[in-house]
């Protein structure tokens, strides 16, 4: 947990851990066949939703917040289990179209990807463990994705915690239409 005196950060860290645990429990019984099944319409396959969430968190924490490199370009380069990286929203000409195409092409090795996801979660946990409450107020530039300047706290709440729970719902629904139990409870 965050250091004494950093009560808000400690609380948020607990929320992030809960979101990770819930996502991983939801993914726990997903097979490769289930993960890559292409639903009708515009819904993401489970593999794409899972990869998108974890890789986004990696980028947010390790690039946007820490100013370093994402794990997928550093210690996990070539070892994430993902067949191809998602399109970069800051450089894509038509990100929605490129993302839709990527979501249908991408393949993930669930065993490798789950190991990478655990490292991303550990990286986020370490970041929050060392962050004072004032870090949550620090502005970050999200202009590349059309959101202007927001606080670290906003990004953690929206693009990590909320994003995880949103994808849990999508993944659960996609499991359900494939005849499986959605949520783990």
PDB file of N, CA, C and O in Angstrom, residues 39-97:
ATOM      1  N   UNK A  39     -17.311 -11.815 -32.738  1.00  0.00           N
ATOM      2  CA  UNK A  39     -18.742 -11.567 -32.586  1.00  0.00           C
ATOM      3  C   UNK A  39     -19.290 -10.772 -33.767  1.00  0.00           C
ATOM      4  O   UNK A  39     -18.542 -10.066 -34.442  1.00  0.00           O
ATOM      5  N   UNK A  40     -20.589 -10.879 -34.024  1.00  0.00           N
ATOM      6  CA  UNK A  40     -21.175 -10.088 -35.105  1.00  0.00           C
ATOM      7  C   UNK A  40     -21.163  -8.608 -34.750  1.00  0.00           C
ATOM      8  O   UNK A  40     -21.019  -8.235 -33.589  1.00  0.00           O
ATOM      9  N   UNK A  41     -21.285  -7.789 -35.760  1.00  0.00           N
ATOM     10  CA  UNK A  41     -21.324  -6.355 -35.530  1.00  0.00           C
ATOM     11  C   UNK A  41     -19.961  -5.775 -35.234  1.00  0.00           C
ATOM     12  O   UNK A  41     -18.944  -6.242 -35.770  1.00  0.00           O
ATOM     13  N   UNK A  42     -19.907  -4.792 -34.353  1.00  0.00           N
ATOM     14  CA  UNK A  42     -18.670  -4.074 -34.068  1.00  0.00           C
ATOM     15  C   UNK A  42     -18.035  -4.447 -32.731  1.00  0.00           C
ATOM     16  O   UNK A  42     -17.016  -3.860 -32.354  1.00  0.00           O
ATOM     17  N   UNK A  43     -18.627  -5.379 -32.009  1.00  0.00           N
ATOM     18  CA  UNK A  43     -18.070  -5.770 -30.706  1.00  0.00           C
ATOM     19  C   UNK A  43     -16.668  -6.351 -30.884  1.00  0.00           C
ATOM     20  O   UNK A  43     -16.367  -7.019 -31.870  1.00  0.00           O
ATOM     21  N   UNK A  44     -15.804  -6.066 -29.903  1.00  0.00           N
ATOM     22  CA  UNK A  44     -14.435  -6.590 -29.928  1.00  0.00           C
ATOM     23  C   UNK A  44     -14.419  -8.056 -29.538  1.00  0.00           C
ATOM     24  O   UNK A  44     -15.123  -8.453 -28.607  1.00  0.00           O
ATOM     25  N   UNK A  45     -13.591  -8.865 -30.172  1.00  0.00           N
ATOM     26  CA  UNK A  45     -13.350 -10.201 -29.646  1.00  0.00           C
ATOM     27  C   UNK A  45     -12.721 -10.070 -28.249  1.00  0.00           C
ATOM     28  O   UNK A  45     -12.073  -9.074 -27.931  1.00  0.00           O
ATOM     29  N   UNK A  46     -12.903 -11.074 -27.426  1.00  0.00           N
ATOM     30  CA  UNK A  46     -12.361 -11.049 -26.068  1.00  0.00           C
ATOM     31  C   UNK A  46     -10.858 -10.778 -26.078  1.00  0.00           C
ATOM     32  O   UNK A  46     -10.369  -9.969 -25.277  1.00  0.00           O
ATOM     33  N   UNK A  47     -10.112 -11.425 -26.956  1.00  0.00           N
ATOM     34  CA  UNK A  47      -8.653 -11.239 -27.003  1.00  0.00           C
ATOM     35  C   UNK A  47      -8.295  -9.779 -27.210  1.00  0.00           C
ATOM     36  O   UNK A  47      -7.385  -9.251 -26.563  1.00  0.00           O
ATOM     37  N   UNK A  48      -9.007  -9.108 -28.112  1.00  0.00           N
ATOM     38  CA  UNK A  48      -8.708  -7.704 -28.398  1.00  0.00           C
ATOM     39  C   UNK A  48      -9.054  -6.811 -27.216  1.00  0.00           C
ATOM     40  O   UNK A  48      -8.307  -5.887 -26.884  1.00  0.00           O
ATOM     41  N   UNK A  49     -10.180  -7.068 -26.561  1.00  0.00           N
ATOM     42  CA  UNK A  49     -10.569  -6.263 -25.401  1.00  0.00           C
ATOM     43  C   UNK A  49      -9.541  -6.403 -24.279  1.00  0.00           C
ATOM     44  O   UNK A  49      -9.122  -5.405 -23.677  1.00  0.00           O
ATOM     45  N   UNK A  50      -9.128  -7.616 -24.013  1.00  0.00           N
ATOM     46  CA  UNK A  50      -8.153  -7.893 -22.953  1.00  0.00           C
ATOM     47  C   UNK A  50      -6.794  -7.252 -23.282  1.00  0.00           C
ATOM     48  O   UNK A  50      -6.216  -6.544 -22.456  1.00  0.00           O
ATOM     49  N   UNK A  51      -6.326  -7.470 -24.501  1.00  0.00           N
ATOM     50  CA  UNK A  51      -5.034  -6.905 -24.914  1.00  0.00           C
ATOM     51  C   UNK A  51      -5.081  -5.383 -24.895  1.00  0.00           C
ATOM     52  O   UNK A  51      -4.142  -4.729 -24.422  1.00  0.00           O
ATOM     53  N   UNK A  52      -6.157  -4.820 -25.401  1.00  0.00           N
ATOM     54  CA  UNK A  52      -6.306  -3.359 -25.427  1.00  0.00           C
ATOM     55  C   UNK A  52      -6.224  -2.783 -24.018  1.00  0.00           C
ATOM     56  O   UNK A  52      -5.501  -1.813 -23.776  1.00  0.00           O
ATOM     57  N   UNK A  53      -6.953  -3.375 -23.072  1.00  0.00           N
ATOM     58  CA  UNK A  53      -6.929  -2.844 -21.715  1.00  0.00           C
ATOM     59  C   UNK A  53      -5.535  -2.917 -21.102  1.00  0.00           C
ATOM     60  O   UNK A  53      -5.007  -1.923 -20.606  1.00  0.00           O
ATOM     61  N   UNK A  54      -4.925  -4.088 -21.115  1.00  0.00           N
ATOM     62  CA  UNK A  54      -3.634  -4.269 -20.441  1.00  0.00           C
ATOM     63  C   UNK A  54      -2.549  -3.406 -21.086  1.00  0.00           C
ATOM     64  O   UNK A  54      -1.767  -2.749 -20.396  1.00  0.00           O
ATOM     65  N   UNK A  55      -2.502  -3.383 -22.408  1.00  0.00           N
ATOM     66  CA  UNK A  55      -1.472  -2.601 -23.090  1.00  0.00           C
ATOM     67  C   UNK A  55      -1.692  -1.101 -22.909  1.00  0.00           C
ATOM     68  O   UNK A  55      -0.733  -0.335 -22.816  1.00  0.00           O
ATOM     69  N   UNK A  56      -2.946  -0.681 -22.806  1.00  0.00           N
ATOM     70  CA  UNK A  56      -3.239   0.728 -22.523  1.00  0.00           C
ATOM     71  C   UNK A  56      -2.747   1.099 -21.130  1.00  0.00           C
ATOM     72  O   UNK A  56      -2.139   2.155 -20.942  1.00  0.00           O
ATOM     73  N   UNK A  57      -3.011   0.243 -20.155  1.00  0.00           N
ATOM     74  CA  UNK A  57      -2.541   0.525 -18.801  1.00  0.00           C
ATOM     75  C   UNK A  57      -1.017   0.593 -18.757  1.00  0.00           C
ATOM     76  O   UNK A  57      -0.449   1.475 -18.108  1.00  0.00           O
ATOM     77  N   UNK A  58      -0.358  -0.320 -19.441  1.00  0.00           N
ATOM     78  CA  UNK A  58       1.102  -0.313 -19.516  1.00  0.00           C
ATOM     79  C   UNK A  58       1.587   1.039 -20.042  1.00  0.00           C
ATOM     80  O   UNK A  58       2.462   1.672 -19.454  1.00  0.00           O
ATOM     81  N   UNK A  59       0.993   1.510 -21.119  1.00  0.00           N
ATOM     82  CA  UNK A  59       1.394   2.785 -21.708  1.00  0.00           C
ATOM     83  C   UNK A  59       1.087   3.953 -20.763  1.00  0.00           C
ATOM     84  O   UNK A  59       1.930   4.834 -20.549  1.00  0.00           O
ATOM     85  N   UNK A  60      -0.102   3.962 -20.182  1.00  0.00           N
ATOM     86  CA  UNK A  60      -0.477   5.065 -19.293  1.00  0.00           C
ATOM     87  C   UNK A  60       0.486   5.196 -18.123  1.00  0.00           C
ATOM     88  O   UNK A  60       0.987   6.280 -17.830  1.00  0.00           O
ATOM     89  N   UNK A  61       0.734   4.089 -17.434  1.00  0.00           N
ATOM     90  CA  UNK A  61       1.560   4.135 -16.228  1.00  0.00           C
ATOM     91  C   UNK A  61       3.026   4.363 -16.557  1.00  0.00           C
ATOM     92  O   UNK A  61       3.678   5.227 -15.972  1.00  0.00           O
ATOM     93  N   UNK A  62       3.546   3.593 -17.496  1.00  0.00           N
ATOM     94  CA  UNK A  62       4.993   3.626 -17.728  1.00  0.00           C
ATOM     95  C   UNK A  62       5.464   4.718 -18.673  1.00  0.00           C
ATOM     96  O   UNK A  62       6.611   5.151 -18.578  1.00  0.00           O
ATOM     97  N   UNK A  63       4.587   5.202 -19.535  1.00  0.00           N
ATOM     98  CA  UNK A  63       4.953   6.292 -20.450  1.00  0.00           C
ATOM     99  C   UNK A  63       4.373   7.616 -19.950  1.00  0.00           C
ATOM    100  O   UNK A  63       5.115   8.551 -19.633  1.00  0.00           O
ATOM    101  N   UNK A  64       3.062   7.694 -19.857  1.00  0.00           N
ATOM    102  CA  UNK A  64       2.411   8.959 -19.517  1.00  0.00           C
ATOM    103  C   UNK A  64       2.750   9.414 -18.094  1.00  0.00           C
ATOM    104  O   UNK A  64       3.084  10.571 -17.879  1.00  0.00           O
ATOM    105  N   UNK A  65       2.657   8.507 -17.125  1.00  0.00           N
ATOM    106  CA  UNK A  65       2.890   8.905 -15.735  1.00  0.00           C
ATOM    107  C   UNK A  65       4.369   8.925 -15.362  1.00  0.00           C
ATOM    108  O   UNK A  65       4.839   9.872 -14.749  1.00  0.00           O
ATOM    109  N   UNK A  66       5.095   7.879 -15.735  1.00  0.00           N
ATOM    110  CA  UNK A  66       6.499   7.755 -15.321  1.00  0.00           C
ATOM    111  C   UNK A  66       7.490   8.359 -16.305  1.00  0.00           C
ATOM    112  O   UNK A  66       8.657   8.533 -15.976  1.00  0.00           O
ATOM    113  N   UNK A  67       7.069   8.581 -17.541  1.00  0.00           N
ATOM    114  CA  UNK A  67       7.961   9.159 -18.540  1.00  0.00           C
ATOM    115  C   UNK A  67       8.986   8.186 -19.094  1.00  0.00           C
ATOM    116  O   UNK A  67      10.000   8.591 -19.646  1.00  0.00           O
ATOM    117  N   UNK A  68       8.722   6.886 -18.981  1.00  0.00           N
ATOM    118  CA  UNK A  68       9.646   5.870 -19.477  1.00  0.00           C
ATOM    119  C   UNK A  68       9.096   5.162 -20.698  1.00  0.00           C
ATOM    120  O   UNK A  68       8.367   5.749 -21.506  1.00  0.00           O
ATOM    121  N   UNK A  69       9.417   3.901 -20.808  1.00  0.00           N
ATOM    122  CA  UNK A  69       8.954   3.063 -21.924  1.00  0.00           C
ATOM    123  C   UNK A  69       7.954   2.040 -21.396  1.00  0.00           C
ATOM    124  O   UNK A  69       8.064   1.583 -20.257  1.00  0.00           O
ATOM    125  N   UNK A  70       6.994   1.650 -22.220  1.00  0.00           N
ATOM    126  CA  UNK A  70       6.075   0.600 -21.793  1.00  0.00           C
ATOM    127  C   UNK A  70       6.809  -0.735 -21.698  1.00  0.00           C
ATOM    128  O   UNK A  70       7.813  -0.955 -22.381  1.00  0.00           O
ATOM    129  N   UNK A  71       6.323  -1.599 -20.851  1.00  0.00           N
ATOM    130  CA  UNK A  71       6.933  -2.927 -20.714  1.00  0.00           C
ATOM    131  C   UNK A  71       6.931  -3.663 -22.052  1.00  0.00           C
ATOM    132  O   UNK A  71       7.859  -4.403 -22.351  1.00  0.00           O
ATOM    133  N   UNK A  72       5.879  -3.444 -22.878  1.00  0.00           N
ATOM    134  CA  UNK A  72       5.815  -4.153 -24.165  1.00  0.00           C
ATOM    135  C   UNK A  72       6.898  -3.711 -25.136  1.00  0.00           C
ATOM    136  O   UNK A  72       7.164  -4.389 -26.131  1.00  0.00           O
ATOM    137  N   UNK A  73       7.553  -2.581 -24.855  1.00  0.00           N
ATOM    138  CA  UNK A  73       8.667  -2.125 -25.693  1.00  0.00           C
ATOM    139  C   UNK A  73       9.998  -2.261 -24.972  1.00  0.00           C
ATOM    140  O   UNK A  73      11.040  -1.961 -25.542  1.00  0.00           O
ATOM    141  N   UNK A  74       9.964  -2.712 -23.741  1.00  0.00           N
ATOM    142  CA  UNK A  74      11.168  -2.880 -22.928  1.00  0.00           C
ATOM    143  C   UNK A  74      11.376  -4.343 -22.591  1.00  0.00           C
ATOM    144  O   UNK A  74      11.556  -5.163 -23.490  1.00  0.00           O
ATOM    145  N   UNK A  75      11.271  -4.687 -21.305  1.00  0.00           N
ATOM    146  CA  UNK A  75      11.563  -6.069 -20.896  1.00  0.00           C
ATOM    147  C   UNK A  75      10.638  -7.120 -21.511  1.00  0.00           C
ATOM    148  O   UNK A  75      10.997  -8.283 -21.587  1.00  0.00           O
ATOM    149  N   UNK A  76       9.448  -6.715 -21.960  1.00  0.00           N
ATOM    150  CA  UNK A  76       8.521  -7.671 -22.571  1.00  0.00           C
ATOM    151  C   UNK A  76       8.447  -7.531 -24.093  1.00  0.00           C
ATOM    152  O   UNK A  76       7.575  -8.136 -24.718  1.00  0.00           O
ATOM    153  N   UNK A  77       9.346  -6.801 -24.691  1.00  0.00           N
ATOM    154  CA  UNK A  77       9.352  -6.667 -26.154  1.00  0.00           C
ATOM    155  C   UNK A  77       9.453  -8.054 -26.784  1.00  0.00           C
ATOM    156  O   UNK A  77      10.348  -8.825 -26.464  1.00  0.00           O
ATOM    157  N   UNK A  78       8.490  -8.368 -27.630  1.00  0.00           N
ATOM    158  CA  UNK A  78       8.469  -9.670 -28.294  1.00  0.00           C
ATOM    159  C   UNK A  78       8.045 -10.819 -27.392  1.00  0.00           C
ATOM    160  O   UNK A  78       8.051 -11.966 -27.823  1.00  0.00           O
ATOM    161  N   UNK A  79       7.651 -10.520 -26.141  1.00  0.00           N
ATOM    162  CA  UNK A  79       7.299 -11.594 -25.209  1.00  0.00           C
ATOM    163  C   UNK A  79       5.915 -11.414 -24.575  1.00  0.00           C
ATOM    164  O   UNK A  79       5.601 -12.058 -23.584  1.00  0.00           O
ATOM    165  N   UNK A  80       5.099 -10.543 -25.140  1.00  0.00           N
ATOM    166  CA  UNK A  80       3.774 -10.310 -24.564  1.00  0.00           C
ATOM    167  C   UNK A  80       2.776 -11.406 -24.924  1.00  0.00           C
ATOM    168  O   UNK A  80       1.766 -11.551 -24.255  1.00  0.00           O
ATOM    169  N   UNK A  81       3.044 -12.117 -26.001  1.00  0.00           N
ATOM    170  CA  UNK A  81       2.083 -13.094 -26.491  1.00  0.00           C
ATOM    171  C   UNK A  81       1.087 -12.499 -27.466  1.00  0.00           C
ATOM    172  O   UNK A  81       0.167 -13.173 -27.909  1.00  0.00           O
ATOM    173  N   UNK A  82       1.269 -11.234 -27.839  1.00  0.00           N
ATOM    174  CA  UNK A  82       0.374 -10.552 -28.780  1.00  0.00           C
ATOM    175  C   UNK A  82       0.991 -10.602 -30.163  1.00  0.00           C
ATOM    176  O   UNK A  82       2.171 -10.294 -30.334  1.00  0.00           O
ATOM    177  N   UNK A  83       0.184 -10.972 -31.156  1.00  0.00           N
ATOM    178  CA  UNK A  83       0.695 -11.106 -32.521  1.00  0.00           C
ATOM    179  C   UNK A  83       1.092  -9.770 -33.137  1.00  0.00           C
ATOM    180  O   UNK A  83       1.979  -9.725 -33.982  1.00  0.00           O
ATOM    181  N   UNK A  84       0.434  -8.695 -32.746  1.00  0.00           N
ATOM    182  CA  UNK A  84       0.776  -7.358 -33.237  1.00  0.00           C
ATOM    183  C   UNK A  84       0.273  -6.325 -32.248  1.00  0.00           C
ATOM    184  O   UNK A  84      -0.747  -6.520 -31.590  1.00  0.00           O
ATOM    185  N   UNK A  85       1.007  -5.228 -32.148  1.00  0.00           N
ATOM    186  CA  UNK A  85       0.615  -4.150 -31.251  1.00  0.00           C
ATOM    187  C   UNK A  85      -0.615  -3.434 -31.799  1.00  0.00           C
ATOM    188  O   UNK A  85      -0.808  -3.361 -33.023  1.00  0.00           O
ATOM    189  N   UNK A  86      -1.441  -2.872 -30.915  1.00  0.00           N
ATOM    190  CA  UNK A  86      -2.586  -2.098 -31.394  1.00  0.00           C
ATOM    191  C   UNK A  86      -2.114  -0.807 -32.061  1.00  0.00           C
ATOM    192  O   UNK A  86      -0.996  -0.352 -31.817  1.00  0.00           O
ATOM    193  N   UNK A  87      -2.950  -0.205 -32.906  1.00  0.00           N
ATOM    194  CA  UNK A  87      -2.559   1.046 -33.544  1.00  0.00           C
ATOM    195  C   UNK A  87      -2.385   2.151 -32.506  1.00  0.00           C
ATOM    196  O   UNK A  87      -3.058   2.168 -31.478  1.00  0.00           O
ATOM    197  N   UNK A  88      -1.484   3.053 -32.786  1.00  0.00           N
ATOM    198  CA  UNK A  88      -1.200   4.189 -31.913  1.00  0.00           C
ATOM    199  C   UNK A  88      -2.229   5.278 -32.210  1.00  0.00           C
ATOM    200  O   UNK A  88      -2.275   5.791 -33.328  1.00  0.00           O
ATOM    201  N   UNK A  89      -3.066   5.631 -31.225  1.00  0.00           N
ATOM    202  CA  UNK A  89      -4.103   6.631 -31.508  1.00  0.00           C
ATOM    203  C   UNK A  89      -3.551   8.004 -31.876  1.00  0.00           C
ATOM    204  O   UNK A  89      -4.217   8.771 -32.559  1.00  0.00           O
ATOM    205  N   UNK A  90      -2.319   8.294 -31.477  1.00  0.00           N
ATOM    206  CA  UNK A  90      -1.762   9.612 -31.786  1.00  0.00           C
ATOM    207  C   UNK A  90      -1.220   9.706 -33.205  1.00  0.00           C
ATOM    208  O   UNK A  90      -0.991  10.802 -33.706  1.00  0.00           O
ATOM    209  N   UNK A  91      -1.015   8.573 -33.870  1.00  0.00           N
ATOM    210  CA  UNK A  91      -0.463   8.632 -35.220  1.00  0.00           C
ATOM    211  C   UNK A  91      -1.348   7.970 -36.279  1.00  0.00           C
ATOM    212  O   UNK A  91      -1.036   8.033 -37.456  1.00  0.00           O
ATOM    213  N   UNK A  92      -2.426   7.367 -35.864  1.00  0.00           N
ATOM    214  CA  UNK A  92      -3.318   6.705 -36.823  1.00  0.00           C
ATOM    215  C   UNK A  92      -4.133   7.747 -37.589  1.00  0.00           C
ATOM    216  O   UNK A  92      -4.601   8.721 -37.007  1.00  0.00           O
ATOM    217  N   UNK A  93      -4.278   7.535 -38.886  1.00  0.00           N
ATOM    218  CA  UNK A  93      -5.080   8.450 -39.708  1.00  0.00           C
ATOM    219  C   UNK A  93      -6.558   8.313 -39.367  1.00  0.00           C
ATOM    220  O   UNK A  93      -7.277   9.289 -39.268  1.00  0.00           O
ATOM    221  N   UNK A  94      -7.023   7.086 -39.225  1.00  0.00           N
ATOM    222  CA  UNK A  94      -8.411   6.800 -38.844  1.00  0.00           C
ATOM    223  C   UNK A  94      -8.354   5.719 -37.786  1.00  0.00           C
ATOM    224  O   UNK A  94      -8.498   4.541 -38.076  1.00  0.00           O
ATOM    225  N   UNK A  95      -8.125   6.149 -36.539  1.00  0.00           N
ATOM    226  CA  UNK A  95      -7.889   5.200 -35.459  1.00  0.00           C
ATOM    227  C   UNK A  95      -9.025   4.197 -35.298  1.00  0.00           C
ATOM    228  O   UNK A  95      -8.780   3.008 -35.138  1.00  0.00           O
ATOM    229  N   UNK A  96     -10.267   4.639 -35.372  1.00  0.00           N
ATOM    230  CA  UNK A  96     -11.389   3.712 -35.188  1.00  0.00           C
ATOM    231  C   UNK A  96     -11.360   2.595 -36.220  1.00  0.00           C
ATOM    232  O   UNK A  96     -11.556   1.425 -35.885  1.00  0.00           O
ATOM    233  N   UNK A  97     -11.101   2.934 -37.458  1.00  0.00           N
ATOM    234  CA  UNK A  97     -11.041   1.931 -38.511  1.00  0.00           C
ATOM    235  C   UNK A  97      -9.827   1.010 -38.330  1.00  0.00           C
ATOM    236  O   UNK A  97      -9.932  -0.205 -38.464  1.00  0.00           O
TER     237      UNK A  97
END
